[in-house]
Amino acid sequence: TGGSVWEVDCQVVGPHERLVSLYDLSERVSVAKSHADFVANASHELRTPLANVLGYVETLMNPKAGGDEGVRMRFLGTIRHEAQRMQALISDLMSLSRIEALKHEAPAGQVDMVPLAQEIAGEFRTGGEVTVKANCASAEIAGDRGQIGQVLRNLVDNAVKYGKPGGPVRVSIEAAETGWVLTEVSDEGEGIPPEHLPRVTERFYRADTSRSRAAGGTGLGLSIVKHIVERHRGRFDIDSRPGEGTTASIMLPLRERAAAE
Ligand code: ADP
């Protein structure tokens, strides 16, 4: 029955009566399985760069191979790159676990999306330009500035990584009368093939694994985005036209309608 798991319990409640209880454990079993898959994936992702680091260190320690300065520097560069990959992964894993731990608590604080987006756009030094356009001077939402900042940073980072090299990245903010603020991050990159699009927010899912790894991606960025946006009672969407570009959008409730006026 499509992987259903049941527990049956039978109690004697009288001389001729039995109470039979059926418990559907499918949900619990599938949560446990996805947790096990997650741990296996995370371990695998860490094991690969670690094996590379150990391999290069062994070679450098070999007195015959470690002599040439140029080779030595190249190996050290690779070791640093692999260590940075592990660092990025551990930092994303910690973010995910923090967000998970807080998921039943409403986020405290308030965030103005307009200056935050400008601040984050300014952090990126790319060949192209990261521009911010807003239809309002301020758009306040109730939420955690650090987490919302991480959402914008992850989306701009993807637009820079997978966008057209040196091409534009646009952040647009629109506060609406309806009490919502829409923030979109778009690029003019290769886009995401439609068969991958529905799965890109899954942990460790990548549309193009080698490209993501080469760009220093952990495969966790969009799942972090989705978790944070949902914790803020918002919606995350990603839309892409292969060959033309990608637009990631988040809808968040405005703190007060007045803030948009
Ligand atoms: P990663 O660390 O690999 O970038 P993400 O969770 O941020 O992980 O994104 C998942 C995958 O979605 C990426 O590996 C990439 O294949 C695809 N992706 C995300 N954003 C874009 C984009 N702007 N353009 C093209 N592909 C994208």
Coordinates of C-alpha atoms in Angstrom, one line a residue, residues 53-242:
V53 CA 42.6 17.3 1.8
L54 CA 44.1 14.2 3.3
G55 CA 45.3 13.0 -0.1
Y56 CA 47.1 16.3 -0.9
V57 CA 48.6 16.5 2.6
E58 CA 50.0 13.0 2.3
T59 CA 51.6 14.0 -1.0
L60 CA 53.1 17.2 0.4
M61 CA 54.5 15.2 3.3
N62 CA 56.3 12.8 1.0
P63 CA 59.9 14.2 0.8
K64 CA 60.1 13.1 -2.9
A65 CA 57.0 15.0 -4.1
G66 CA 57.0 18.1 -1.9
G67 CA 60.1 19.8 -3.3
D68 CA 58.9 22.0 -6.2
E69 CA 57.6 25.3 -4.8
G70 CA 55.1 25.8 -7.7
V71 CA 53.6 22.4 -7.1
R72 CA 53.5 22.9 -3.4
M73 CA 51.6 26.2 -3.8
R74 CA 49.1 24.5 -6.2
F75 CA 48.5 21.7 -3.7
L76 CA 48.1 24.2 -0.8
G77 CA 45.6 26.1 -2.9
T78 CA 43.5 23.0 -3.5
I79 CA 43.7 22.2 0.2
R80 CA 42.4 25.7 1.0
H81 CA 39.6 25.4 -1.5
E82 CA 38.5 22.0 -0.1
A83 CA 38.6 23.4 3.5
Q84 CA 36.5 26.4 2.4
R85 CA 34.0 24.0 0.9
M86 CA 33.7 22.1 4.2
Q87 CA 33.4 25.4 6.1
A88 CA 30.6 26.6 3.8
L89 CA 28.8 23.3 4.3
I90 CA 29.1 23.3 8.0
S91 CA 27.9 26.9 8.2
D92 CA 24.8 26.0 6.1
L93 CA 24.2 22.9 8.2
M94 CA 24.3 25.0 11.3
S95 CA 21.9 27.6 9.8
L96 CA 19.5 24.8 8.9
S97 CA 19.5 23.3 12.4
R98 CA 19.0 26.7 14.0
I99 CA 16.1 27.5 11.8
E100 CA 14.6 24.0 12.4
A101 CA 15.0 24.5 16.2
L102 CA 13.1 27.9 16.0
K103 CA 10.4 26.8 13.5
H104 CA 7.6 26.9 16.0
E105 CA 8.5 30.3 17.4
A106 CA 7.3 33.4 15.6
P107 CA 10.4 35.5 14.6
A108 CA 11.0 38.6 16.7
G109 CA 12.0 42.0 15.5
Q110 CA 11.4 44.0 12.4
V111 CA 13.1 44.4 9.1
D112 CA 13.0 47.1 6.5
M113 CA 13.4 45.3 3.2
V114 CA 14.6 48.3 1.2
P115 CA 17.8 49.3 3.1
L116 CA 18.5 45.6 3.8
A117 CA 18.4 44.7 0.1
Q118 CA 20.7 47.7 -0.7
E119 CA 23.1 46.6 2.0
I120 CA 23.3 43.1 0.6
A121 CA 23.6 44.2 -3.0
G122 CA 26.6 46.2 -1.9
E123 CA 28.3 43.2 -0.5
F124 CA 28.7 41.6 -3.9
R125 CA 31.6 42.5 -6.0
T126 CA 30.9 41.0 -9.3
G127 CA 31.9 41.7 -12.9
G128 CA 28.3 42.9 -13.5
E129 CA 26.0 45.0 -11.4
V130 CA 23.6 44.1 -8.7
T131 CA 20.8 46.8 -8.8
V132 CA 18.0 47.4 -6.3
K133 CA 14.7 49.0 -7.4
A134 CA 11.8 49.6 -5.0
N135 CA 8.4 51.2 -5.4
C136 CA 8.6 52.6 -1.9
A137 CA 11.1 54.1 0.5
S138 CA 10.6 51.5 3.1
A139 CA 8.8 48.2 3.5
E140 CA 8.8 46.8 7.0
I141 CA 8.0 43.3 7.9
A142 CA 8.0 41.5 11.2
G143 CA 11.0 39.2 11.3
D144 CA 14.5 38.4 12.0
R145 CA 17.0 40.7 10.2
G146 CA 19.8 38.1 10.2
Q147 CA 17.6 35.5 8.7
I148 CA 15.9 37.7 6.1
G149 CA 19.4 39.0 5.2
Q150 CA 20.5 35.4 4.7
V151 CA 17.5 34.8 2.3
L152 CA 18.5 37.8 0.2
R153 CA 22.2 36.9 0.3
N154 CA 21.5 33.3 -0.8
L155 CA 19.3 34.5 -3.7
V156 CA 21.7 37.1 -4.9
D157 CA 24.6 34.7 -4.6
N158 CA 22.8 32.2 -6.8
A159 CA 21.9 34.9 -9.4
V160 CA 25.6 35.9 -9.5
K161 CA 26.9 32.2 -9.5
Y162 CA 24.5 30.9 -12.2
G163 CA 23.6 34.2 -14.0
K164 CA 25.2 35.4 -17.2
P165 CA 28.9 36.0 -16.4
G166 CA 29.2 39.8 -15.8
G167 CA 25.5 40.1 -16.5
P168 CA 23.0 42.1 -14.5
V169 CA 21.4 40.9 -11.3
R170 CA 18.2 42.8 -10.4
V171 CA 16.5 43.0 -7.0
S172 CA 13.1 44.5 -7.1
I173 CA 10.9 45.3 -4.1
E174 CA 7.2 46.1 -4.4
A175 CA 5.0 46.8 -1.4
A176 CA 1.4 46.4 -2.3
E177 CA -1.9 47.8 -0.9
T178 CA -2.9 44.2 -0.1
G179 CA -0.4 44.2 2.8
W180 CA 2.3 42.1 1.1
V181 CA 5.8 42.9 0.0
L182 CA 7.1 41.1 -3.1
T183 CA 10.9 40.8 -3.4
E184 CA 12.3 39.4 -6.6
V185 CA 15.9 38.5 -7.6
S186 CA 16.4 38.0 -11.3
D187 CA 19.4 37.1 -13.5
E188 CA 19.9 36.5 -17.2
G189 CA 21.7 33.1 -16.9
E190 CA 21.1 29.7 -18.4
G191 CA 18.1 29.1 -16.2
I192 CA 16.9 25.8 -14.7
P193 CA 15.4 23.1 -16.8
P194 CA 11.7 22.6 -16.0
E195 CA 12.3 19.0 -14.8
H196 CA 14.6 20.2 -12.1
L197 CA 12.7 23.3 -11.0
P198 CA 10.2 21.7 -8.6
R199 CA 13.0 20.1 -6.7
V200 CA 15.6 22.8 -6.2
T201 CA 14.5 23.7 -2.7
E202 CA 15.2 20.1 -1.5
R203 CA 18.3 19.7 0.6
F204 CA 21.3 18.9 -1.5
Y205 CA 19.4 18.9 -4.7
R206 CA 21.3 20.5 -7.6
A207 CA 20.2 21.0 -11.2
D208 CA 23.9 20.9 -12.3
T209 CA 26.1 19.2 -9.7
S210 CA 29.5 20.0 -11.2
R211 CA 28.6 23.6 -11.8
S212 CA 27.3 24.0 -8.2
R213 CA 30.4 22.4 -6.7
A214 CA 32.8 24.5 -8.9
A215 CA 31.0 27.6 -7.8
G216 CA 31.3 26.6 -4.1
G217 CA 27.6 25.7 -3.7
T218 CA 26.5 23.4 -0.9
G219 CA 23.1 22.5 -2.4
L220 CA 21.5 23.9 0.8
G221 CA 21.0 27.5 -0.1
L222 CA 17.4 27.4 -1.4
S223 CA 16.2 25.0 1.2
I224 CA 17.4 27.5 3.8
V225 CA 15.6 30.2 1.9
K226 CA 12.3 28.2 1.9
H227 CA 12.5 27.4 5.6
I228 CA 13.2 31.0 6.6
V229 CA 10.4 32.4 4.4
E230 CA 7.9 29.9 5.7
R231 CA 8.8 30.7 9.3
H232 CA 8.0 34.3 8.4
R233 CA 4.6 33.3 7.1
G234 CA 5.6 34.0 3.6
R235 CA 5.9 32.3 0.2
F236 CA 8.9 31.4 -1.9
D237 CA 8.7 30.8 -5.6
I238 CA 11.3 30.2 -8.3
D239 CA 10.5 30.7 -12.0
S240 CA 13.0 30.1 -14.8
R241 CA 13.1 30.2 -18.6
P242 CA 16.0 28.1 -19.9

